[in-house]
Amino acid sequence: MAYNPSSRTTILPLPLYLVVAALLWVSSCTSKDTAQVAPVDEYNPTPVTIKSGVRGIADPVIPADNPTTKEGIELGRFLFYDPKLSADGTISCASCHKLDKGMADDQVKSIGIRGQRTLRNSMAIVNLAWVNRFFWDGRSRTLEEQSLHPIQDPLEMANTLPQMVATLQAEAMYPPLFYKAFGTRTITSDLVAKALAQFERSIVSFNSRYDRYLNGLDSALTNTEIEGLALFATHPDPFSGRNGIRGANCGDCHSVGLFQGRTNGFQGFLNNGVQPQISDLGLMNVTQDANDMGKMRVVSLRNIALTAPYMHDGSIPTLEAVMDHYNSPDLFSRPKVDFLITEAVNQRFGTSLGLTAAEKAKVVAFMRALTDTSFVNNPAFKNPLGSR
Amino acid sequence: MKKYILLAALGLGIWGCTSKKEETPAPAPTSGIVLRIATKVAGADALLNRTNIITPTQDTVQLRALAFFISNVELQDATGATVWRETDSYHLAQYTADSAFVNLRLKNVPNNLSFNRIKFGIGVDSVANGSFSYVGKGDLTLGNGMDWDWATGWKFVLIEGIRRGPSGRGSVIYHLGFNRKYRSRTIELANPVVTAGRITANFTLNLDGIFSAPNLIPVGRINDEMGNSTTADSLADNFSSPQTLSWQGFTSNR
């Protein structure tokens, strides 16, 4: 090989031109592929698509400024389970969101830092990619925004963001994980929020017996559960036909499929009458609108059998008691209870929902069929820190 | 000479990579048609949770939720023959509290189609309404508040709000479903329209018409319709009537 500095062109013996030509042809065609094969410690995140896998459930909208990646989810999982995010290193996100409890806990109100009780029941953080407002009162628009609240809440983790960042920055394992996820070893609260949000979005549960039934396996549900589903989805109409249409009216609020409230503005926030006197204003704290007094987010009923006790205040211990609440003779007279509840009766001129004991039992049976056992055993959601 | 050979080699490399793209057939040109449905009361923009509707019975109604399906959109010529029909044509018009219109985008309308009529349904046709195989087509998605179930089908039209007035205070809930509530509309155009670029088909949804056009709905007495009653038929007629869902003409965005 010779080098001709005047022309600054590499000169090769003639036969080699054919080889070069062939190599150029191949390499220029495959350059995009080879660029993605990077050394292990390089920033090269792998995109991950969040899907339900269930026909009829649309793909969620992922924020463009925080695309979900394998590395982001993995970092988020470490952070989610790490008590170092709290002020005294005792409380992690997972302290109140336990996988075997459907990502909720079994407390009426959760226990935060230094044994303090939080103000509301722990929400089951499942299928949040399909949610448009977060917390019981809807105060966060995004998961990224939501994820930093508990860290700073004095009753929960009681940390400051600068202190949290400093703690994580000093941990040997975190800067490389942030580099893999975001291309920087400099940790910021914004990146912590993004990683936590990615992990939370990845927590997907769509493999209950109901889902298998939905996907065509008729035997996945028993006849009792199918009858419970029909009651669940039906708004009663006692004036329709000779015998009327009977229904438990659950689906008016817990929309079938996702089994949660509507995701159109604040339409998925309703007052279900659980407070005889409204002491927790809920959504009204966010909107300052008196019409929103006592409204709380209509949560998903997926894995509901695992997440007792129920309601924003944890005041109802069992699913059977939940049905009794909605069937209660005095529910309609409670303050600000939503008209989707008060307009649903099974008897002409009735003043309560009026389900029979057998009907309530069928609805409960159906709700138990929303438990996804593969979800609670999924290693992708388990603690990656072991016994640390 | 060798320089030229090297350039030729480079050229070969570039050609080798671009040839595949050249083999891909260019997509057929398509036009964009948007159905824009603006909510009005007495001619003014109407918003959820804000705008009052005065009914013929002098009740005041304020809606908090409004959603409905537009389906089976097709373009026809002057004889009524179909010149284009949208596949999986199920669009959910779902209003938010901060917007007095929704835009529904028709998919893959070919360019240079001449048409004289637009035909569509309000609701979900009986075939799709009764079959799980249609779940997931278009906007027939689960979890959007218009639930599909084997027994009940889809909610075609969802109207919820509060009322006050001579009939007292209370709620308004109309969830119109069941096959009998499906309604069809055909818009006759004054002159033929040719698809090209992006055009908007403008409709106004006059919310006061829900209670009066053409059937009087005494909202104090009939404030809750979920079933398959004749009153629900009247509501479906009102919702789809030319007075309530009125045609405003095309605008071009070219």
XYZ file of C-alpha atoms in Angstrom:
642
model
C 0.000 0.000 0.000
C 1.326 3.476 -0.835
C 0.203 6.878 0.258
C 0.097 9.850 -2.136
C -0.036 13.005 -0.023
C -0.652 15.292 -3.003
C -4.019 13.846 -3.816
C -4.811 12.724 -0.214
C -6.292 9.609 -1.734
C -5.406 6.132 -0.613
C -3.942 4.162 -3.447
C -4.320 0.418 -3.560
C -3.006 -2.231 -5.937
C -5.592 -2.750 -8.656
C -6.864 -6.230 -7.673
C -7.719 -4.896 -4.243
C -10.227 -2.400 -5.670
C -12.657 -5.168 -6.315
C -12.309 -6.384 -2.748
C -12.772 -2.847 -1.429
C -15.780 -2.348 -3.636
C -17.385 -5.494 -2.304
C -16.558 -4.580 1.291
C -17.893 -1.069 0.848
C -21.091 -2.435 -0.583
C -21.579 -4.823 2.294
C -20.449 -2.493 5.045
C -22.508 0.455 3.879
C -25.594 -1.707 3.806
C -25.069 -3.168 7.255
C -23.674 -0.127 9.036
C -26.977 0.594 10.773
C -27.150 -2.885 12.186
C -23.578 -2.995 13.401
C -23.970 0.420 15.038
C -26.525 -1.125 17.379
C -24.143 -3.801 18.557
C -22.237 -1.892 21.175
C -19.953 -2.817 24.043
C -21.781 -3.727 27.220
C -20.915 -0.545 29.070
C -22.077 1.760 26.313
C -25.285 3.737 26.232
C -27.440 1.747 23.890
C -30.893 1.308 25.433
C -33.234 -1.321 24.072
C -36.753 -0.077 23.339
C -39.582 -1.902 25.056
C -43.190 -1.773 23.907
C -45.880 -1.739 26.564
C -48.917 -3.747 25.437
C -51.834 -5.493 27.042
C -51.779 -8.523 24.780
C -55.561 -8.567 25.074
C -57.656 -7.929 22.010
C -59.661 -4.774 22.283
C -57.419 -2.957 24.725
C -55.693 -0.203 22.808
C -51.968 0.378 23.179
C -51.171 3.013 25.789
C -49.696 6.388 24.954
C -46.088 6.607 26.147
C -44.623 10.094 26.660
C -42.248 11.011 23.857
C -39.689 12.417 26.295
C -39.450 9.174 28.266
C -39.579 6.193 25.927
C -39.638 2.867 27.713
C -36.415 0.875 27.513
C -35.139 -2.341 29.037
C -32.404 -0.434 30.826
C -34.756 2.282 32.082
C -37.176 -0.298 33.450
C -34.368 -2.201 35.161
C -33.003 0.950 36.776
C -36.513 1.878 37.842
C -36.962 -1.521 39.443
C -33.801 -1.084 41.523
C -34.952 2.359 42.616
C -38.486 1.141 43.356
C -37.211 -1.454 45.803
C -34.413 0.627 47.330
C -35.132 2.121 50.784
C -32.207 4.496 50.280
C -34.646 6.763 48.493
C -36.164 7.614 51.887
C -34.702 10.033 54.407
C -33.562 7.362 56.873
C -33.107 4.451 54.486
C -36.058 2.442 55.833
C -38.901 2.913 53.343
C -39.009 2.088 49.659
C -41.829 2.375 47.150
C -42.261 -1.361 47.594
C -42.946 -0.916 51.308
C -46.514 0.059 50.391
C -46.761 -1.596 46.968
C -46.158 -5.306 47.400
C -46.276 -7.673 44.475
C -48.098 -10.414 46.402
C -50.746 -7.839 47.335
C -51.354 -6.872 43.717
C -48.920 -3.947 44.144
C -50.957 -2.494 47.021
C -50.631 -3.475 50.687
C -52.869 -4.974 53.342
C -53.043 -1.928 55.601
C -56.070 0.324 56.075
C -53.665 3.201 55.641
C -50.071 2.465 54.807
C -47.177 2.802 57.229
C -44.606 5.363 56.190
C -41.357 6.572 57.693
C -40.904 6.265 61.459
C -44.098 4.244 61.708
C -46.340 7.101 60.663
C -49.699 6.337 59.065
C -50.258 7.807 55.626
C -53.485 9.630 54.801
C -54.998 7.141 52.385
C -55.040 3.485 51.427
C -52.217 2.266 49.201
C -53.286 2.188 45.547
C -52.598 -0.873 43.433
C -50.084 0.365 40.879
C -50.989 -1.905 37.992
C -51.636 -1.036 34.337
C -50.776 2.592 35.052
C -49.748 3.066 31.424
C -53.499 3.237 30.771
C -54.176 5.878 33.442
C -54.319 9.609 32.757
C -54.313 11.004 36.315
C -52.532 9.688 39.369
C -53.193 9.419 43.112
C -56.646 9.109 44.625
C -57.180 12.830 44.082
C -55.662 13.040 40.597
C -53.037 15.596 41.509
C -50.402 14.278 39.103
C -50.763 14.351 35.352
C -47.901 11.980 34.617
C -46.160 9.045 36.234
C -42.932 11.033 36.068
C -44.524 13.742 38.207
C -46.217 11.231 40.494
C -43.107 9.247 41.263
C -41.377 12.032 43.183
C -44.311 12.816 45.490
C -43.986 9.882 47.920
C -40.240 10.425 48.165
C -40.856 13.942 49.492
C -44.049 13.274 51.443
C -43.237 13.755 55.162
C -45.465 10.815 56.097
C -44.058 8.452 53.498
C -40.351 8.723 52.650
C -39.686 12.248 53.933
C -36.639 12.856 51.796
C -35.517 15.884 49.834
C -34.672 15.516 46.186
C -31.104 16.859 46.568
C -30.476 14.456 49.452
C -31.895 11.537 47.494
C -29.739 12.383 44.485
C -26.624 12.701 46.624
C -27.293 9.331 48.257
C -27.772 7.573 44.929
C -24.780 9.294 43.348
C -22.590 7.962 46.158
C -23.792 4.398 45.622
C -21.345 2.571 43.374
C -23.985 0.608 41.537
C -26.211 3.481 40.425
C -24.086 5.713 38.119
C -23.442 2.827 35.680
C -27.142 1.921 35.711
C -28.103 5.520 34.947
C -25.521 5.556 32.159
C -27.021 2.462 30.592
C -30.505 3.891 30.844
C -29.956 7.553 30.040
C -26.382 8.004 28.790
C -25.131 9.917 31.817
C -23.614 8.972 35.150
C -24.784 12.229 36.662
C -27.929 11.449 38.592
C -30.776 13.957 38.728
C -34.211 13.780 40.283
C -35.668 14.111 36.798
C -33.902 10.914 35.719
C -34.958 9.133 38.910
C -38.549 10.089 38.090
C -38.191 8.853 34.528
C -36.758 5.509 35.591
C -39.419 4.959 38.246
C -42.104 5.889 35.717
C -40.719 3.420 33.193
C -40.747 0.606 35.719
C -44.267 1.485 36.821
C -45.460 1.518 33.196
C -43.988 -1.928 32.737
C -46.138 -3.328 35.572
C -48.804 -4.852 33.390
C -51.358 -7.438 34.403
C -53.608 -8.897 31.705
C -53.486 -12.632 32.264
C -56.401 -13.323 34.553
C -58.978 -15.993 33.814
C -61.204 -13.200 32.544
C -58.548 -12.300 29.946
C -58.346 -15.891 28.821
C -62.122 -15.906 28.508
C -61.930 -12.662 26.555
C -59.369 -14.239 24.248
C -61.738 -17.053 23.421
C -61.291 -19.715 26.102
C -64.907 -20.149 27.179
C -64.021 -22.596 29.926
C -61.829 -20.030 31.670
C -64.833 -18.729 33.606
C -67.471 -20.696 35.450
C -71.154 -20.127 34.763
C -71.456 -18.267 38.049
C -68.585 -15.972 37.080
C -70.085 -15.358 33.639
C -73.379 -14.437 35.266
C -71.413 -12.170 37.579
C -69.768 -10.516 34.582
C -73.145 -9.882 32.978
C -74.415 -8.294 36.194
C -71.183 -6.327 36.541
C -71.489 -4.844 33.058
C -75.208 -4.131 33.076
C -76.986 -1.001 34.169
C -80.322 -2.098 35.630
C -83.553 -0.941 34.029
C -86.601 -2.124 35.968
C -88.930 -0.531 33.415
C -87.548 -2.422 30.450
C -89.888 -5.201 29.369
C -92.043 -7.207 31.699
C -89.364 -8.173 34.191
C -86.898 -5.360 33.680
C -83.168 -5.706 33.166
C -81.201 -6.596 36.257
C -77.697 -5.310 36.768
C -75.084 -4.504 39.381
C -74.069 -1.364 37.492
C -70.337 -1.731 38.230
C -69.364 -1.142 34.606
C -70.735 2.380 34.487
C -67.729 3.432 36.582
C -65.276 0.510 36.207
C -65.285 0.301 32.425
C -65.095 -3.334 31.293
C -61.677 -4.362 29.995
C -59.482 -2.138 32.094
C -62.051 -2.132 34.929
C -61.130 1.394 35.927
C -62.591 4.845 35.475
C -62.711 6.725 32.221
C -59.454 8.337 31.167
C -61.016 11.451 29.716
C -60.036 14.438 31.836
C -61.391 13.938 35.351
C -64.356 11.814 34.239
C -62.732 8.834 35.950
C -63.149 10.475 39.368
C -66.400 9.902 41.230
C -67.841 10.039 44.732
C -69.006 6.534 45.633
C -70.537 7.552 48.952
C -68.012 5.777 51.106
C -67.759 8.858 53.341
C -70.964 9.416 55.375
C -69.596 12.893 56.059
C -67.047 14.159 53.580
C -63.796 14.837 55.379
C -61.422 14.003 52.530
C -62.218 16.367 49.664
C -60.333 14.281 47.107
C -60.421 15.759 43.610
C -61.820 19.039 44.931
C -58.404 19.708 46.455
C -57.036 19.699 42.925
C -59.793 21.431 40.940
C -61.170 23.712 43.686
C -64.607 22.848 42.281
C -67.280 22.041 44.873
C -68.873 19.635 42.403
C -65.769 17.484 42.837
C -66.123 17.195 46.618
C -65.211 13.721 47.792
C -64.469 12.405 44.312
C -61.686 9.822 44.120
C -60.079 8.019 41.229
C -62.047 4.977 40.112
C -59.289 2.413 40.455
C -58.768 -0.737 38.437
C -60.403 -3.866 39.792
C -57.750 -6.125 38.318
C -56.281 -8.305 41.084
C -58.850 -6.732 43.394
C -59.079 -9.903 45.479
C -55.456 -9.329 46.526
C -55.669 -5.687 47.517
C -57.974 -5.601 50.558
C -58.878 -3.464 52.407
C -60.755 -1.303 49.933
C -61.605 2.315 49.104
C -59.432 5.418 49.488
C -59.714 5.187 53.264
C -59.359 1.428 53.499
C -62.640 1.337 55.364
C -64.134 -1.753 53.703
C -62.403 -5.016 54.574
C -63.763 -7.515 52.040
C -65.263 -7.739 48.571
C -68.509 -8.984 50.098
C -68.624 -5.837 52.229
C -67.956 -3.734 49.132
C -71.066 -5.204 47.534
C -73.015 -4.497 50.721
C -71.844 -0.887 50.538
C -73.160 -0.422 47.005
C -76.369 -2.217 47.956
C -76.832 -0.236 51.170
C -80.293 1.310 51.747
C -78.763 4.593 52.948
C -76.135 4.988 50.217
C -78.263 7.197 47.979
C -78.754 9.748 50.738
C -75.067 10.213 51.425
C -73.550 13.574 50.498
C -72.494 14.126 46.901
C -72.766 10.464 45.950
C -72.567 10.199 42.186
C -75.711 9.936 40.095
C -74.311 6.950 38.211
C -74.904 5.198 41.535
C -78.164 6.805 42.603
C -79.813 6.288 39.212
C -79.240 2.547 39.243
C -82.008 0.523 40.854
C -83.323 -2.943 40.181
C -86.837 -2.326 41.472
C -89.289 0.188 40.053
C -89.095 3.337 42.186
C -86.437 1.626 44.299
C -84.205 3.632 46.594
C -81.170 1.356 46.526
C -79.405 -0.867 44.055
C -81.467 -3.795 45.287
C -79.326 -6.784 44.383
C -80.155 -10.149 45.884
C -77.624 -12.039 47.993
C -77.124 -14.505 45.139
C -76.469 -11.674 42.674
C -73.929 -10.057 44.975
C -72.149 -13.387 45.337
C -71.969 -13.783 41.558
C -70.387 -10.359 41.127
C -67.836 -11.158 43.827
C -67.085 -14.465 42.097
C -66.456 -12.586 38.872
C -64.182 -10.061 40.567
C -62.110 -12.902 41.988
C -61.617 -14.110 38.404
C -59.725 -10.869 37.746
C -56.760 -12.190 39.750
C -53.669 -12.707 37.613
C -51.507 -15.314 39.331
C -48.763 -15.111 36.701
C -48.486 -11.413 37.462
C -47.845 -11.813 41.176
C -45.188 -14.423 40.414
C -43.530 -12.500 37.601
C -39.785 -12.227 38.347
C -39.621 -9.026 36.283
C -41.478 -7.236 39.051
C -39.690 -8.760 42.017
C -37.056 -7.164 44.219
C -33.704 -7.153 42.375
C -31.828 -6.183 45.521
C -32.319 -9.490 47.281
C -32.020 -9.197 51.036
C -29.973 -6.012 50.949
C -7.994 5.883 -13.603
C -7.733 4.182 -10.236
C -9.483 7.157 -8.668
C -12.370 6.621 -11.022
C -12.474 2.966 -10.124
C -12.656 3.890 -6.457
C -15.466 6.332 -7.143
C -17.232 3.619 -9.079
C -16.812 1.320 -6.109
C -18.300 3.938 -3.810
C -21.117 4.419 -6.250
C -21.713 0.704 -6.257
C -21.934 0.806 -2.484
C -24.517 3.571 -2.527
C -26.480 1.975 -5.338
C -26.484 -1.335 -3.518
C -28.122 0.257 -0.521
C -30.675 2.370 -2.307
C -31.855 -0.217 -4.760
C -34.133 -1.872 -2.217
C -35.896 1.406 -1.528
C -36.446 1.885 -5.226
C -38.075 -1.513 -5.429
C -40.684 -0.596 -2.823
C -43.792 0.575 -4.638
C -44.815 4.097 -3.771
C -47.955 4.209 -1.637
C -51.087 5.193 -3.470
C -51.795 8.871 -2.913
C -54.438 9.406 -0.279
C -56.509 12.296 0.807
C -57.264 13.266 4.361
C -60.866 13.778 5.369
C -61.561 14.950 8.879
C -65.045 14.875 10.360
C -65.144 17.847 12.697
C -68.102 17.812 15.065
C -68.491 21.017 17.053
C -70.810 21.216 20.051
C -73.074 24.277 20.176
C -75.904 25.623 22.252
C -77.963 28.427 20.747
C -75.249 28.864 18.151
C -72.379 29.337 20.622
C -69.582 26.885 21.409
C -70.620 24.524 24.190
C -68.263 23.019 26.772
C -68.780 20.228 29.253
C -69.213 21.353 32.873
C -69.744 24.934 31.743
C -72.418 25.516 29.140
C -76.063 25.486 30.174
C -78.738 24.004 27.963
C -82.247 25.348 28.478
C -84.779 22.667 27.617
C -88.329 23.292 26.347
C -89.543 22.484 29.863
C -87.322 25.308 31.154
C -84.937 22.973 32.913
C -81.253 23.836 32.835
C -78.952 20.965 31.922
C -75.176 21.007 32.132
C -73.395 18.026 30.593
C -70.333 16.484 32.205
C -69.777 13.657 29.706
C -70.623 13.256 26.032
C -69.469 10.506 23.712
C -70.847 8.625 20.721
C -69.790 6.393 17.865
C -69.733 7.456 14.227
C -69.428 4.349 12.092
C -69.520 2.838 8.621
C -68.520 6.001 6.814
C -68.814 5.822 3.051
C -68.763 8.212 0.125
C -71.402 7.821 -2.589
C -71.983 9.213 -6.039
C -75.170 10.938 -7.173
C -76.897 7.616 -7.766
C -76.168 6.389 -4.274
C -73.499 3.952 -5.419
C -70.584 3.593 -3.034
C -67.341 5.073 -4.375
C -65.372 4.480 -1.167
C -66.053 2.787 2.142
C -63.769 3.010 5.164
C -62.614 -0.293 6.624
C -63.084 -0.911 10.340
C -65.012 2.328 10.368
C -65.753 2.881 14.038
C -64.872 6.306 15.416
C -65.452 7.368 19.001
C -66.295 11.049 19.392
C -65.431 11.685 23.015
C -65.497 15.260 24.278
C -63.247 16.754 26.904
C -64.016 19.629 29.234
C -61.714 22.021 27.435
C -62.713 21.576 23.802
C -65.953 22.259 21.956
C -65.164 19.951 19.061
C -63.713 16.589 18.151
C -61.928 15.649 14.950
C -62.430 12.169 13.544
C -59.919 11.253 10.850
C -60.999 8.956 8.038
C -58.296 6.558 6.997
C -56.847 6.016 3.533
C -59.292 7.949 1.395
C -57.962 7.817 -2.189
C -57.247 11.042 -4.013
C -59.328 12.258 -6.938
C -62.544 10.559 -5.898
C -65.658 12.433 -6.845
C -68.593 12.038 -4.502
C -71.993 13.584 -3.906
C -73.012 12.061 -0.591
C -71.528 11.118 2.760
C -73.216 8.285 4.554
C -72.492 7.223 8.134
C -74.035 5.584 11.138
C -74.518 6.871 14.658
C -73.878 3.969 16.965
C -72.554 0.515 16.157
C -74.179 -1.703 13.534
C -75.834 -4.900 14.681
C -73.128 -7.141 13.248
C -70.319 -5.454 15.170
C -72.492 -4.845 18.214
C -73.160 -8.516 18.666
C -69.774 -9.988 17.889
C -66.596 -10.216 19.887
C -64.671 -10.518 16.636
C -65.217 -6.803 16.080
C -63.761 -5.800 19.430
C -60.535 -3.953 18.740
C -61.548 -2.743 15.274
C -61.325 1.015 14.901
C -62.281 2.667 18.163
C -64.202 -0.349 19.437
C -61.740 -0.673 22.282
C -62.381 -1.849 25.817
C -61.980 0.507 28.722
C -63.139 3.664 26.970
C -66.359 3.957 28.954
C -68.517 2.675 26.076
C -68.202 -0.898 27.314
C -68.859 -3.843 25.135
C -70.361 -6.958 26.636
C -71.904 -10.055 25.137
C -75.224 -9.228 26.765
C -75.386 -5.470 26.392
C -73.274 -4.564 23.372
C -71.757 -1.098 23.091
C -73.072 2.167 24.362
C -73.788 4.025 21.113
C -74.340 7.407 22.713
C -73.381 8.448 26.244
C -74.830 11.644 27.684
C -74.451 12.502 31.364
C -75.086 15.715 33.221
C -76.913 17.562 35.968
C -80.221 19.425 35.777
C -82.117 21.979 37.778
C -85.340 23.848 37.185
C -89.090 23.365 37.464
C -88.576 19.618 37.644
C -86.225 19.971 40.591
C -82.559 19.105 40.811
C -81.081 15.868 39.666
C -79.165 14.115 36.984
C -79.441 13.278 33.325
C -78.119 9.913 32.164
C -78.792 8.653 28.687
C -76.802 5.610 27.677
C -78.246 4.630 24.333
C -77.464 1.168 23.124
C -79.075 -1.962 21.687
C -79.342 -2.526 17.942
C -82.617 -0.702 17.581
C -80.899 2.604 18.463
C -78.498 2.522 15.507
C -79.241 5.415 13.183
C -77.987 6.187 9.691
C -77.538 9.599 8.088
C -76.797 10.577 4.509
C -75.555 14.075 3.732
C -76.499 15.244 0.247
C -73.954 17.683 -1.132
C -75.053 20.585 -3.292
C -72.176 19.937 -5.702
C -69.828 16.991 -6.155
C -66.613 17.095 -4.156
C -63.280 15.669 -5.327
C -60.906 14.310 -2.706
C -57.539 16.029 -2.808
C -55.213 17.093 -0.027
C -56.856 17.514 3.310
C -60.460 18.576 3.660
C -62.682 18.953 6.683
C -66.308 17.925 6.772
C -67.925 20.206 9.338
C -70.855 19.228 11.531
C -72.507 21.009 14.403
C -73.968 19.039 17.268
C -76.700 21.296 18.639
C -76.975 19.993 22.190
C -80.349 21.586 22.832
C -81.726 19.366 20.064
C -81.214 16.301 22.274
C -84.257 17.364 24.285
C -86.459 18.743 21.560
C -85.669 17.906 17.963
C -88.015 16.530 16.869
C -89.240 14.735 20.019
C -89.888 16.592 23.247
C -88.007 14.950 26.110
C -89.302 16.239 29.465
C -86.003 15.953 31.274
C -87.557 16.056 34.719
C -89.592 12.971 34.018
C -87.222 11.243 31.634
C -83.773 11.760 33.083
C -82.456 8.199 33.012
C -82.560 6.046 29.885
C -80.343 3.014 29.719
C -82.574 0.365 28.286
C -84.421 -0.422 25.111
C -87.535 1.677 25.638
C -89.456 3.753 23.113
C -88.224 6.853 24.928
C -84.691 5.746 24.209
C -85.772 5.394 20.569
C -86.930 9.011 20.655
C -83.611 10.099 22.124
C -81.735 8.227 19.387
C -83.951 9.926 16.790
C -83.255 13.322 18.329
C -79.525 12.782 18.555
C -79.208 11.820 14.907
C -81.701 14.303 13.485
C -80.555 16.969 11.008
C -81.578 19.626 13.523
C -79.299 18.197 16.214
C -76.426 16.893 14.101
C -76.409 19.460 11.335
C -74.231 19.574 8.250
C -72.142 22.738 7.790
C -70.160 22.002 4.632
C -66.574 21.341 3.664
C -63.523 23.460 4.278
C -60.202 22.816 2.606
C -56.917 22.847 4.474
C -54.763 22.999 1.361
